[in-house]
GROMACS .gro file of N, CA, C and O in nm:
model
  328
    1UNK      N    1   0.631   3.538  -2.865
    1UNK     CA    2   0.710   3.549  -2.744
    1UNK      C    3   0.783   3.418  -2.722
    1UNK      O    4   0.723   3.312  -2.726
    2UNK      N    5   0.908   3.425  -2.697
    2UNK     CA    6   0.989   3.306  -2.674
    2UNK      C    7   1.044   3.308  -2.532
    2UNK      O    8   1.061   3.414  -2.472
    3UNK      N    9   1.070   3.191  -2.478
    3UNK     CA   10   1.128   3.178  -2.346
    3UNK      C   11   1.218   3.055  -2.347
    3UNK      O   12   1.211   2.973  -2.439
    4UNK      N   13   1.301   3.040  -2.246
    4UNK     CA   14   1.396   2.930  -2.239
    4UNK      C   15   1.350   2.829  -2.135
    4UNK      O   16   1.305   2.866  -2.026
    5UNK      N   17   1.364   2.702  -2.166
    5UNK     CA   18   1.330   2.594  -2.073
    5UNK      C   19   1.451   2.568  -1.984
    5UNK      O   20   1.563   2.553  -2.033
    6UNK      N   21   1.429   2.561  -1.851
    6UNK     CA   22   1.539   2.532  -1.759
    6UNK      C   23   1.568   2.383  -1.757
    6UNK      O   24   1.494   2.302  -1.816
    7UNK      N   25   1.673   2.344  -1.687
    7UNK     CA   26   1.709   2.202  -1.676
    7UNK      C   27   1.601   2.121  -1.603
    7UNK      O   28   1.594   2.000  -1.617
    8UNK      N   29   1.515   2.188  -1.527
    8UNK     CA   30   1.404   2.122  -1.457
    8UNK      C   31   1.276   2.121  -1.540
    8UNK      O   32   1.172   2.079  -1.493
    9UNK      N   33   1.283   2.169  -1.663
    9UNK     CA   34   1.165   2.172  -1.749
    9UNK      C   35   1.072   2.288  -1.721
    9UNK      O   36   0.957   2.289  -1.763
   10UNK      N   37   1.120   2.389  -1.651
   10UNK     CA   38   1.038   2.505  -1.615
   10UNK      C   39   1.058   2.618  -1.715
   10UNK      O   40   1.165   2.632  -1.773
   11UNK      N   41   0.952   2.697  -1.732
   11UNK     CA   42   0.960   2.817  -1.815
   11UNK      C   43   0.894   2.932  -1.740
   11UNK      O   44   0.810   2.910  -1.653
   12UNK      N   45   0.932   3.052  -1.776
   12UNK     CA   46   0.865   3.171  -1.723
   12UNK      C   47   0.759   3.211  -1.823
   12UNK      O   48   0.787   3.228  -1.942
   13UNK      N   49   0.635   3.225  -1.775
   13UNK     CA   50   0.526   3.270  -1.862
   13UNK      C   51   0.543   3.421  -1.879
   13UNK      O   52   0.550   3.494  -1.780
   14UNK      N   53   0.552   3.469  -2.002
   14UNK     CA   54   0.571   3.613  -2.023
   14UNK      C   55   0.463   3.697  -1.954
   14UNK      O   56   0.348   3.656  -1.944
   15UNK      N   57   0.503   3.813  -1.905
   15UNK     CA   58   0.413   3.901  -1.830
   15UNK      C   59   0.287   3.934  -1.909
   15UNK      O   60   0.178   3.935  -1.854
   16UNK      N   61   0.301   3.957  -2.039
   16UNK     CA   62   0.184   3.990  -2.121
   16UNK      C   63   0.081   3.878  -2.117
   16UNK      O   64  -0.040   3.901  -2.112
   17UNK      N   65   0.128   3.753  -2.120
   17UNK     CA   66   0.038   3.637  -2.116
   17UNK      C   67  -0.024   3.623  -1.978
   17UNK      O   68  -0.144   3.599  -1.964
   18UNK      N   69   0.059   3.639  -1.873
   18UNK     CA   70   0.005   3.631  -1.736
   18UNK      C   71  -0.103   3.736  -1.715
   18UNK      O   72  -0.209   3.707  -1.657
   19UNK      N   73  -0.077   3.858  -1.761
   19UNK     CA   74  -0.176   3.966  -1.746
   19UNK      C   75  -0.304   3.935  -1.824
   19UNK      O   76  -0.414   3.954  -1.774
   20UNK      N   77  -0.289   3.885  -1.946
   20UNK     CA   78  -0.404   3.854  -2.030
   20UNK      C   79  -0.492   3.746  -1.968
   20UNK      O   80  -0.615   3.757  -1.968
   21UNK      N   81  -0.429   3.643  -1.910
   21UNK     CA   82  -0.505   3.532  -1.852
   21UNK      C   83  -0.537   3.550  -1.704
   21UNK      O   84  -0.609   3.470  -1.646
   22UNK      N   85  -0.483   3.656  -1.642
   22UNK     CA   86  -0.507   3.678  -1.500
   22UNK      C   87  -0.433   3.579  -1.413
   22UNK      O   88  -0.478   3.542  -1.305
   23UNK      N   89  -0.316   3.535  -1.458
   23UNK     CA   90  -0.236   3.439  -1.383
   23UNK      C   91  -0.152   3.515  -1.281
   23UNK      O   92  -0.077   3.606  -1.316
   24UNK      N   93  -0.167   3.478  -1.155
   24UNK     CA   94  -0.091   3.538  -1.046
   24UNK      C   95  -0.021   3.425  -0.970
   24UNK      O   96  -0.052   3.308  -0.991
   25UNK      N   97   0.073   3.458  -0.880
   25UNK     CA   98   0.137   3.352  -0.802
   25UNK      C   99   0.032   3.266  -0.731
   25UNK      O  100  -0.063   3.317  -0.673
   26UNK      N  101   0.047   3.135  -0.743
   26UNK     CA  102  -0.049   3.041  -0.684
   26UNK      C  103  -0.159   2.999  -0.779
   26UNK      O  104  -0.237   2.909  -0.747
   27UNK      N  105  -0.168   3.063  -0.896
   27UNK     CA  106  -0.269   3.024  -0.995
   27UNK      C  107  -0.238   2.885  -1.049
   27UNK      O  108  -0.122   2.845  -1.058
   28UNK      N  109  -0.342   2.812  -1.085
   28UNK     CA  110  -0.326   2.683  -1.152
   28UNK      C  111  -0.347   2.704  -1.301
   28UNK      O  112  -0.436   2.780  -1.341
   29UNK      N  113  -0.266   2.638  -1.381
   29UNK     CA  114  -0.280   2.646  -1.526
   29UNK      C  115  -0.284   2.504  -1.582
   29UNK      O  116  -0.239   2.409  -1.519
   30UNK      N  117  -0.339   2.490  -1.701
   30UNK     CA  118  -0.344   2.362  -1.770
   30UNK      C  119  -0.289   2.379  -1.910
   30UNK      O  120  -0.301   2.486  -1.970
   31UNK      N  121  -0.229   2.273  -1.961
   31UNK     CA  122  -0.181   2.269  -2.098
   31UNK      C  123  -0.271   2.172  -2.173
   31UNK      O  124  -0.286   2.056  -2.135
   32UNK      N  125  -0.335   2.220  -2.278
   32UNK     CA  126  -0.425   2.138  -2.359
   32UNK      C  127  -0.365   2.118  -2.497
   32UNK      O  128  -0.306   2.210  -2.554
   33UNK      N  129  -0.384   1.998  -2.551
   33UNK     CA  130  -0.337   1.968  -2.686
   33UNK      C  131  -0.452   1.990  -2.784
   33UNK      O  132  -0.559   1.931  -2.768
   34UNK      N  133  -0.429   2.074  -2.883
   34UNK     CA  134  -0.528   2.096  -2.988
   34UNK      C  135  -0.513   1.987  -3.095
   34UNK      O  136  -0.409   1.922  -3.104
   35UNK      N  137  -0.616   1.969  -3.175
   35UNK     CA  138  -0.612   1.867  -3.279
   35UNK      C  139  -0.500   1.891  -3.380
   35UNK      O  140  -0.446   1.797  -3.438
   36UNK      N  141  -0.463   2.017  -3.399
   36UNK     CA  142  -0.358   2.049  -3.496
   36UNK      C  143  -0.217   2.037  -3.437
   36UNK      O  144  -0.120   2.072  -3.502
   37UNK      N  145  -0.207   1.988  -3.313
   37UNK     CA  146  -0.077   1.968  -3.250
   37UNK      C  147  -0.028   2.084  -3.165
   37UNK      O  148   0.074   2.073  -3.099
   38UNK      N  149  -0.099   2.196  -3.168
   38UNK     CA  150  -0.059   2.310  -3.086
   38UNK      C  151  -0.092   2.280  -2.940
   38UNK      O  152  -0.184   2.206  -2.908
   39UNK      N  153  -0.013   2.340  -2.852
   39UNK     CA  154  -0.037   2.330  -2.708
   39UNK      C  155  -0.095   2.462  -2.661
   39UNK      O  156  -0.040   2.569  -2.690
   40UNK      N  157  -0.205   2.456  -2.589
   40UNK     CA  158  -0.273   2.576  -2.541
   40UNK      C  159  -0.260   2.586  -2.389
   40UNK      O  160  -0.269   2.486  -2.319
   41UNK      N  161  -0.237   2.706  -2.341
   41UNK     CA  162  -0.226   2.733  -2.198
   41UNK      C  163  -0.355   2.800  -2.153
   41UNK      O  164  -0.402   2.894  -2.216
   42UNK      N  165  -0.411   2.751  -2.041
   42UNK     CA  166  -0.529   2.816  -1.985
   42UNK      C  167  -0.521   2.816  -1.834
   42UNK      O  168  -0.459   2.729  -1.773
   43UNK      N  169  -0.582   2.917  -1.775
   43UNK     CA  170  -0.589   2.929  -1.630
   43UNK      C  171  -0.703   2.842  -1.580
   43UNK      O  172  -0.810   2.837  -1.643
   44UNK      N  173  -0.681   2.775  -1.469
   44UNK     CA  174  -0.785   2.692  -1.408
   44UNK      C  175  -0.826   2.758  -1.276
   44UNK      O  176  -0.740   2.790  -1.194
   45UNK      N  177  -0.954   2.777  -1.258
   45UNK     CA  178  -1.004   2.827  -1.130
   45UNK      C  179  -1.039   2.708  -1.044
   45UNK      O  180  -1.083   2.605  -1.093
   46UNK      N  181  -1.020   2.720  -0.915
   46UNK     CA  182  -1.056   2.612  -0.825
   46UNK      C  183  -0.987   2.628  -0.692
   46UNK      O  184  -0.904   2.718  -0.673
   47UNK      N  185  -1.022   2.541  -0.598
   47UNK     CA  186  -0.963   2.550  -0.464
   47UNK      C  187  -0.813   2.523  -0.469
   47UNK      O  188  -0.766   2.447  -0.552
   48UNK      N  189  -0.740   2.588  -0.382
   48UNK     CA  190  -0.596   2.572  -0.377
   48UNK      C  191  -0.555   2.510  -0.245
   48UNK      O  192  -0.610   2.542  -0.140
   49UNK      N  193  -0.458   2.426  -0.249
   49UNK     CA  194  -0.399   2.369  -0.128
   49UNK      C  195  -0.265   2.434  -0.102
   49UNK      O  196  -0.238   2.545  -0.146
   50UNK      N  197  -0.177   2.362  -0.034
   50UNK     CA  198  -0.044   2.413  -0.005
   50UNK      C  199   0.035   2.431  -0.134
   50UNK      O  200   0.026   2.350  -0.224
   51UNK      N  201   0.109   2.537  -0.143
   51UNK     CA  202   0.195   2.561  -0.258
   51UNK      C  203   0.120   2.590  -0.386
   51UNK      O  204   0.174   2.579  -0.495
   52UNK      N  205  -0.009   2.629  -0.375
   52UNK     CA  206  -0.086   2.660  -0.495
   52UNK      C  207  -0.142   2.540  -0.566
   52UNK      O  208  -0.206   2.552  -0.668
   53UNK      N  209  -0.117   2.422  -0.513
   53UNK     CA  210  -0.171   2.300  -0.574
   53UNK      C  211  -0.320   2.289  -0.548
   53UNK      O  212  -0.370   2.342  -0.450
   54UNK      N  213  -0.393   2.218  -0.632
   54UNK     CA  214  -0.536   2.198  -0.604
   54UNK      C  215  -0.554   2.129  -0.469
   54UNK      O  216  -0.476   2.040  -0.434
   55UNK      N  217  -0.652   2.174  -0.394
   55UNK     CA  218  -0.679   2.112  -0.265
   55UNK      C  219  -0.725   1.969  -0.285
   55UNK      O  220  -0.791   1.936  -0.383
   56UNK      N  221  -0.690   1.882  -0.191
   56UNK     CA  222  -0.733   1.743  -0.201
   56UNK      C  223  -0.884   1.735  -0.181
   56UNK      O  224  -0.947   1.826  -0.126
   57UNK      N  225  -0.940   1.625  -0.225
   57UNK     CA  226  -1.085   1.609  -0.210
   57UNK      C  227  -1.126   1.601  -0.064
   57UNK      O  228  -1.243   1.617  -0.031
   58UNK      N  229  -1.031   1.578   0.026
   58UNK     CA  230  -1.061   1.570   0.168
   58UNK      C  231  -1.044   1.704   0.239
   58UNK      O  232  -1.088   1.719   0.352
   59UNK      N  233  -0.981   1.801   0.172
   59UNK     CA  234  -0.952   1.928   0.237
   59UNK      C  235  -1.078   1.999   0.284
   59UNK      O  236  -1.079   2.060   0.390
   60UNK      N  237  -1.186   1.988   0.208
   60UNK     CA  238  -1.309   2.056   0.249
   60UNK      C  239  -1.373   1.992   0.373
   60UNK      O  240  -1.455   2.053   0.438
   61UNK      N  241  -1.331   1.871   0.407
   61UNK     CA  242  -1.385   1.804   0.524
   61UNK      C  243  -1.304   1.833   0.650
   61UNK      O  244  -1.351   1.805   0.760
   62UNK      N  245  -1.187   1.889   0.634
   62UNK     CA  246  -1.099   1.915   0.748
   62UNK      C  247  -1.169   2.004   0.850
   62UNK      O  248  -1.226   2.106   0.818
   63UNK      N  249  -1.167   1.960   0.975
   63UNK     CA  250  -1.225   2.037   1.083
   63UNK      C  251  -1.377   2.031   1.090
   63UNK      O  252  -1.439   2.108   1.161
   64UNK      N  253  -1.440   1.934   1.021
   64UNK     CA  254  -1.585   1.928   1.017
   64UNK      C  255  -1.645   1.821   1.109
   64UNK      O  256  -1.764   1.807   1.117
   65UNK      N  257  -1.560   1.742   1.176
   65UNK     CA  258  -1.613   1.636   1.263
   65UNK      C  259  -1.690   1.698   1.378
   65UNK      O  260  -1.641   1.786   1.449
   66UNK      N  261  -1.812   1.653   1.397
   66UNK     CA  262  -1.896   1.708   1.504
   66UNK      C  263  -1.954   1.601   1.592
   66UNK      O  264  -2.044   1.627   1.671
   67UNK      N  265  -1.904   1.477   1.581
   67UNK     CA  266  -1.960   1.366   1.659
   67UNK      C  267  -1.925   1.376   1.806
   67UNK      O  268  -1.988   1.312   1.889
   68UNK      N  269  -1.823   1.454   1.842
   68UNK     CA  270  -1.784   1.469   1.981
   68UNK      C  271  -1.712   1.348   2.036
   68UNK      O  272  -1.710   1.327   2.157
   69UNK      N  273  -1.652   1.269   1.950
   69UNK     CA  274  -1.579   1.151   1.994
   69UNK      C  275  -1.436   1.187   2.029
   69UNK      O  276  -1.377   1.278   1.970
   70UNK      N  277  -1.378   1.111   2.123
   70UNK     CA  278  -1.237   1.132   2.155
   70UNK      C  279  -1.152   1.065   2.048
   70UNK      O  280  -1.201   0.983   1.969
   71UNK      N  281  -1.025   1.096   2.048
   71UNK     CA  282  -0.933   1.035   1.953
   71UNK      C  283  -0.932   0.883   1.970
   71UNK      O  284  -0.934   0.808   1.872
   72UNK      N  285  -0.930   0.838   2.095
   72UNK     CA  286  -0.930   0.693   2.121
   72UNK      C  287  -1.057   0.627   2.067
   72UNK      O  288  -1.051   0.517   2.011
   73UNK      N  289  -1.171   0.693   2.082
   73UNK     CA  290  -1.296   0.638   2.030
   73UNK      C  291  -1.295   0.632   1.877
   73UNK      O  292  -1.340   0.533   1.818
   74UNK      N  293  -1.244   0.734   1.814
   74UNK     CA  294  -1.235   0.736   1.668
   74UNK      C  295  -1.142   0.626   1.620
   74UNK      O  296  -1.172   0.553   1.525
   75UNK      N  297  -1.026   0.610   1.686
   75UNK     CA  298  -0.931   0.506   1.648
   75UNK      C  299  -0.993   0.368   1.665
   75UNK      O  300  -0.973   0.278   1.582
   76UNK      N  301  -1.069   0.347   1.772
   76UNK     CA  302  -1.136   0.218   1.793
   76UNK      C  303  -1.236   0.191   1.681
   76UNK      O  304  -1.247   0.078   1.632
   77UNK      N  305  -1.306   0.293   1.635
   77UNK     CA  306  -1.401   0.276   1.525
   77UNK      C  307  -1.330   0.240   1.395
   77UNK      O  308  -1.377   0.155   1.319
   78UNK      N  309  -1.215   0.304   1.368
   78UNK     CA  310  -1.143   0.275   1.245
   78UNK      C  311  -1.082   0.136   1.247
   78UNK      O  312  -1.060   0.077   1.142
   79UNK      N  313  -1.055   0.085   1.367
   79UNK     CA  314  -0.999  -0.049   1.380
   79UNK      C  315  -1.107  -0.155   1.395
   79UNK      O  316  -1.078  -0.271   1.413
   80UNK      N  317  -1.231  -0.111   1.393
   80UNK     CA  318  -1.347  -0.202   1.410
   80UNK      C  319  -1.343  -0.273   1.543
   80UNK      O  320  -1.375  -0.390   1.555
   81UNK      N  321  -1.300  -0.199   1.647
   81UNK     CA  322  -1.300  -0.253   1.782
   81UNK      C  323  -1.433  -0.220   1.847
   81UNK      O  324  -1.485  -0.112   1.833
   82UNK      N  325  -1.487  -0.313   1.921
   82UNK     CA  326  -1.616  -0.290   1.987
   82UNK      C  327  -1.600  -0.265   2.133
   82UNK      O  328  -1.534  -0.309   2.208
   0.00000   0.00000   0.00000
């Protein structure tokens, strides 16, 4: 299967390959280099952030603060104010 590279370096993954690998919109994929010089495409499972990108390591902490501090108190702590 052949495809054309756009001026932005983008390609369309053929439908047969997407179906085989279970790639859907928002899926993450990786390109691996084999020892023989071939490039391999694989689907990566994992958390997604905005735009299908992997979620940041801080995303899982969002909304988890339970200390009951006000914004001003939190800012004072980050500034090391007593």
